[in-house]
Amino acid sequence: MEIWINPACSKCRSAVDLLDAEGAEYTVRRYLEDVPSPDEIRAVLDRLGLEPWDIARTQEAAAKELGLKDWPRDADSRERWVSALAEHPKLIQRPIITADDGSAVVARTDEAVRDALSR
């Protein structure tokens, strides 16, 4: 299991604390330093069953500069979104846990973390 975190994020710290409390074995990826490639983002989106706009933090300054809220959310625009997430990793929703069964969850709640642990 791997968790993508930003250490400055309280939701990320809570998720890591819960993983530790449950004795989970996992790898931490500080995705702002170890930026995921477009291929890795696509793979995580497939595991999540989501589209890139579903995990985009549209309130971030970079999102506003890019005008992300106004971008089309369709198949033709998918790669543009993936590229934006790779170029501006702060736009990626966090934390994301990739579970051992090949799935993934956006782990912003204790319930989502427990869901990942049960897989």
Coordinates of N, CA and C in Angstrom, one line a residue:
M1 N 0.9 -1.2 0.0 CA 0.0 0.0 0.0 C 0.9 1.2 0.0
E2 N 0.5 2.2 -0.7 CA 1.2 3.5 -0.8 C 0.2 4.6 -0.5
I3 N 0.7 5.7 0.1 CA -0.1 6.8 0.4 C 0.6 8.1 -0.2
W4 N -0.1 8.8 -1.0 CA 0.5 10.1 -1.5 C 0.1 11.2 -0.5
I5 N 1.1 11.9 0.0 CA 0.8 12.9 1.0 C 1.5 14.2 0.8
N6 N 1.0 15.2 1.4 CA 1.6 16.5 1.6 C 1.7 16.6 3.1
P7 N 2.9 16.6 3.6 CA 3.1 16.6 5.1 C 2.4 17.8 5.8
A8 N 2.2 18.9 5.0 CA 1.6 20.1 5.6 C 0.1 20.0 5.7
C9 N -0.5 18.9 5.1 CA -1.9 18.7 5.1 C -2.4 17.9 6.3
S10 N -3.4 18.5 7.0 CA -3.9 17.8 8.2 C -4.6 16.5 7.9
K11 N -5.3 16.5 6.8 CA -6.0 15.2 6.4 C -4.9 14.1 6.1
C12 N -3.8 14.5 5.5 CA -2.7 13.5 5.2 C -2.2 13.0 6.6
R13 N -1.9 13.9 7.5 CA -1.3 13.5 8.8 C -2.3 12.6 9.5
S14 N -3.6 12.9 9.4 CA -4.6 12.1 10.1 C -4.6 10.7 9.5
A15 N -4.5 10.6 8.2 CA -4.5 9.3 7.5 C -3.3 8.5 7.9
V16 N -2.2 9.1 7.9 CA -0.9 8.4 8.3 C -1.1 8.0 9.8
D17 N -1.6 8.8 10.6 CA -1.8 8.4 12.0 C -2.7 7.2 12.2
L18 N -3.7 7.2 11.4 CA -4.7 6.0 11.4 C -4.0 4.8 10.9
L19 N -3.3 4.9 9.8 CA -2.5 3.7 9.3 C -1.6 3.2 10.3
D20 N -0.9 4.1 11.0 CA 0.1 3.7 12.0 C -0.7 3.0 13.2
A21 N -1.8 3.6 13.6 CA -2.6 3.0 14.7 C -3.1 1.6 14.4
E22 N -3.4 1.4 13.1 CA -3.9 0.1 12.7 C -2.7 -0.9 12.4
G23 N -1.5 -0.4 12.5 CA -0.3 -1.3 12.2 C -0.2 -1.6 10.7
A24 N -0.6 -0.8 9.9 CA -0.6 -1.0 8.4 C 0.9 -0.9 7.9
E25 N 1.2 -1.7 6.9 CA 2.5 -1.6 6.2 C 2.2 -0.8 5.0
Y26 N 2.9 0.3 4.8 CA 2.7 1.2 3.7 C 4.0 2.0 3.4
T27 N 4.0 2.6 2.2 CA 5.0 3.5 1.8 C 4.5 4.9 1.6
V28 N 5.2 5.9 2.1 CA 4.8 7.2 2.0 C 5.4 7.8 0.7
R29 N 4.6 8.5 -0.1 CA 5.1 9.2 -1.2 C 4.8 10.7 -1.0
R30 N 5.8 11.5 -0.9 CA 5.6 13.0 -0.8 C 5.5 13.5 -2.2
Y31 N 4.3 13.5 -2.7 CA 4.1 13.7 -4.1 C 4.4 15.1 -4.6
L32 N 4.6 16.1 -3.7 CA 5.1 17.4 -4.2 C 6.6 17.4 -4.5
E33 N 7.3 16.4 -3.8 CA 8.7 16.3 -4.1 C 9.0 15.2 -5.1
D34 N 8.3 14.1 -5.0 CA 8.4 12.9 -5.9 C 7.2 13.0 -6.8
V35 N 7.2 13.9 -7.8 CA 6.0 14.2 -8.6 C 5.6 13.0 -9.5
P36 N 4.4 12.6 -9.4 CA 3.9 11.5 -10.3 C 3.9 11.9 -11.8
S37 N 4.3 11.0 -12.6 CA 4.3 11.2 -14.0 C 2.9 11.2 -14.6
P38 N 2.7 11.7 -15.8 CA 1.3 11.5 -16.3 C 0.9 10.0 -16.4
D39 N 1.8 9.1 -16.7 CA 1.4 7.7 -16.7 C 1.0 7.2 -15.3
E40 N 1.7 7.7 -14.2 CA 1.3 7.3 -12.9 C 0.0 7.9 -12.5
I41 N -0.3 9.1 -12.9 CA -1.6 9.8 -12.6 C -2.7 9.0 -13.3
R42 N -2.5 8.6 -14.6 CA -3.5 7.9 -15.3 C -3.8 6.5 -14.6
A43 N -2.7 5.9 -14.1 CA -2.8 4.6 -13.4 C -3.6 4.7 -12.1
V44 N -3.3 5.8 -11.4 CA -4.1 6.0 -10.1 C -5.5 6.4 -10.4
L45 N -5.8 7.2 -11.5 CA -7.1 7.5 -11.8 C -7.9 6.2 -12.2
D46 N -7.3 5.3 -12.9 CA -7.9 4.0 -13.3 C -8.2 3.2 -12.0
R47 N -7.3 3.2 -11.1 CA -7.5 2.5 -9.8 C -8.6 3.1 -9.0
L48 N -8.7 4.5 -9.0 CA -9.8 5.2 -8.3 C -11.1 5.1 -9.0
G49 N -11.1 4.8 -10.3 CA -12.3 4.9 -11.1 C -12.8 6.3 -11.3
L50 N -11.9 7.3 -11.3 CA -12.3 8.7 -11.4 C -11.6 9.3 -12.6
E51 N -12.0 10.5 -12.9 CA -11.4 11.3 -14.0 C -10.5 12.4 -13.3
P52 N -9.6 12.9 -14.1 CA -8.6 13.9 -13.5 C -9.3 15.1 -12.8
W53 N -10.4 15.5 -13.4 CA -11.1 16.7 -12.8 C -11.7 16.3 -11.4
D54 N -12.0 15.0 -11.2 CA -12.5 14.6 -9.9 C -11.5 14.7 -8.8
I55 N -10.2 14.7 -9.1 CA -9.2 14.8 -8.0 C -8.4 16.1 -8.1
A56 N -8.9 17.0 -8.8 CA -8.3 18.3 -9.0 C -8.7 19.3 -7.9
R57 N -7.8 19.9 -7.3 CA -8.0 20.9 -6.2 C -8.2 22.3 -6.9
T58 N -9.4 22.6 -7.3 CA -9.7 23.8 -8.1 C -9.6 25.1 -7.3
Q59 N -9.4 25.0 -6.0 CA -9.3 26.3 -5.3 C -7.9 26.7 -5.1
E60 N -6.9 25.9 -5.5 CA -5.5 26.2 -5.4 C -5.2 27.4 -6.3
A61 N -4.2 28.2 -6.0 CA -3.8 29.3 -6.8 C -3.4 28.9 -8.2
A62 N -2.7 27.8 -8.4 CA -2.3 27.4 -9.7 C -3.6 27.1 -10.5
A63 N -4.6 26.5 -9.9 CA -5.9 26.2 -10.6 C -6.5 27.5 -11.1
K64 N -6.5 28.5 -10.3 CA -7.1 29.8 -10.7 C -6.3 30.4 -11.8
E65 N -5.0 30.3 -11.7 CA -4.1 30.9 -12.8 C -4.4 30.2 -14.1
L66 N -4.6 28.9 -14.0 CA -4.8 28.1 -15.3 C -6.3 28.2 -15.8
G67 N -7.2 28.7 -14.9 CA -8.6 28.8 -15.3 C -9.2 27.4 -15.3
L68 N -8.7 26.5 -14.4 CA -9.1 25.1 -14.4 C -10.6 24.9 -14.3
K69 N -11.3 25.8 -13.5 CA -12.8 25.6 -13.3 C -13.5 25.7 -14.7
D70 N -12.9 26.4 -15.6 CA -13.6 26.6 -16.9 C -13.2 25.6 -18.0
W71 N -12.3 24.7 -17.6 CA -11.9 23.7 -18.6 C -13.0 22.7 -18.8
P72 N -13.1 22.2 -20.1 CA -14.1 21.1 -20.4 C -13.8 19.9 -19.6
R73 N -14.8 19.2 -19.2 CA -14.6 17.9 -18.5 C -15.2 16.8 -19.3
D74 N -14.4 16.5 -20.3 CA -14.8 15.4 -21.3 C -13.6 14.7 -21.8
A75 N -13.8 13.6 -22.5 CA -12.8 12.7 -23.0 C -11.7 13.4 -23.8
D76 N -12.1 14.4 -24.6 CA -11.1 15.2 -25.4 C -10.2 16.0 -24.5
S77 N -10.6 16.4 -23.3 CA -9.8 17.3 -22.4 C -9.1 16.5 -21.4
R78 N -9.3 15.2 -21.3 CA -8.7 14.4 -20.2 C -7.2 14.6 -20.1
E79 N -6.5 14.5 -21.3 CA -5.0 14.6 -21.3 C -4.5 15.9 -20.8
R80 N -5.3 17.0 -21.2 CA -4.9 18.3 -20.7 C -5.0 18.4 -19.2
W81 N -6.0 17.8 -18.6 CA -6.1 17.7 -17.1 C -5.0 16.9 -16.5
V82 N -4.7 15.7 -17.1 CA -3.6 14.9 -16.6 C -2.3 15.7 -16.6
S83 N -2.0 16.3 -17.7 CA -0.8 17.1 -17.8 C -0.7 18.2 -16.8
A84 N -1.8 18.9 -16.5 CA -1.9 20.0 -15.5 C -1.6 19.4 -14.1
L85 N -2.1 18.2 -13.8 CA -1.8 17.6 -12.5 C -0.4 17.2 -12.4
A86 N 0.2 16.7 -13.5 CA 1.6 16.4 -13.4 C 2.5 17.6 -13.3
E87 N 2.2 18.7 -14.0 CA 3.0 19.9 -14.0 C 2.8 20.7 -12.7
H88 N 1.6 20.5 -12.1 CA 1.3 21.3 -10.9 C 0.7 20.3 -9.8
P89 N 1.6 19.5 -9.2 CA 1.1 18.4 -8.3 C 0.3 18.9 -7.1
K90 N 0.5 20.2 -6.8 CA -0.3 20.7 -5.7 C -1.8 20.7 -6.0
L91 N -2.1 20.5 -7.3 CA -3.5 20.4 -7.7 C -4.2 19.0 -7.4
I92 N -3.3 18.0 -7.1 CA -3.8 16.7 -6.9 C -4.4 16.6 -5.5
Q93 N -5.7 16.1 -5.4 CA -6.4 15.9 -4.1 C -5.6 14.9 -3.3
R94 N -5.6 15.1 -2.0 CA -4.8 14.3 -1.1 C -5.5 14.0 0.2
P95 N -5.1 13.0 0.9 CA -4.2 11.9 0.5 C -4.9 10.9 -0.4
I96 N -4.1 10.2 -1.2 CA -4.5 9.1 -2.0 C -3.8 7.8 -1.6
I97 N -4.6 6.8 -1.3 CA -4.0 5.5 -0.9 C -4.3 4.5 -2.0
T98 N -3.2 3.9 -2.4 CA -3.3 2.8 -3.4 C -3.3 1.5 -2.5
A99 N -4.4 0.7 -2.6 CA -4.6 -0.4 -1.8 C -3.9 -1.7 -2.4
D100 N -3.7 -2.7 -1.6 CA -3.0 -3.9 -2.0 C -3.8 -4.7 -3.0
D101 N -5.1 -4.5 -3.1 CA -5.9 -5.2 -4.1 C -6.0 -4.6 -5.5
G102 N -5.2 -3.5 -5.7 CA -5.1 -2.8 -6.9 C -6.1 -1.6 -7.1
S103 N -6.9 -1.4 -6.0 CA -7.8 -0.2 -6.0 C -7.1 0.9 -5.4
A104 N -7.8 2.0 -5.3 CA -7.3 3.2 -4.6 C -8.4 4.0 -4.1
V105 N -8.2 4.9 -3.1 CA -9.2 5.7 -2.5 C -8.6 7.1 -2.2
V106 N -9.4 8.1 -2.3 CA -9.0 9.5 -1.8 C -9.4 9.4 -0.4
A107 N -8.4 9.4 0.5 CA -8.5 9.1 1.9 C -8.7 10.3 2.8
R108 N -9.6 11.2 2.5 CA -9.8 12.4 3.3 C -10.6 12.2 4.6
T109 N -11.1 11.0 4.8 CA -11.9 10.7 6.0 C -11.3 9.4 6.6
D110 N -11.6 9.2 7.9 CA -11.1 8.0 8.6 C -11.8 6.8 7.9
E111 N -13.1 6.9 7.5 CA -13.8 5.8 6.9 C -13.1 5.4 5.6
A112 N -12.6 6.4 4.8 CA -12.0 6.1 3.5 C -10.6 5.3 3.8
V113 N -9.9 5.7 4.8 CA -8.7 5.1 5.2 C -9.0 3.6 5.6
R114 N -10.0 3.5 6.4 CA -10.4 2.1 6.9 C -10.8 1.2 5.7
D115 N -11.5 1.9 4.7 CA -11.9 1.2 3.5 C -10.7 0.7 2.8
A116 N -9.6 1.5 2.6 CA -8.4 1.1 2.0 C -7.8 -0.1 2.7
L117 N -7.8 0.0 4.1 CA -7.2 -1.1 4.9 C -7.9 -2.4 4.7
S118 N -9.2 -2.3 4.5 CA -10.0 -3.6 4.4 C -9.8 -4.3 3.0
R119 N -9.1 -3.7 2.1 CA -9.0 -4.2 0.7 C -7.9 -5.2 0.6

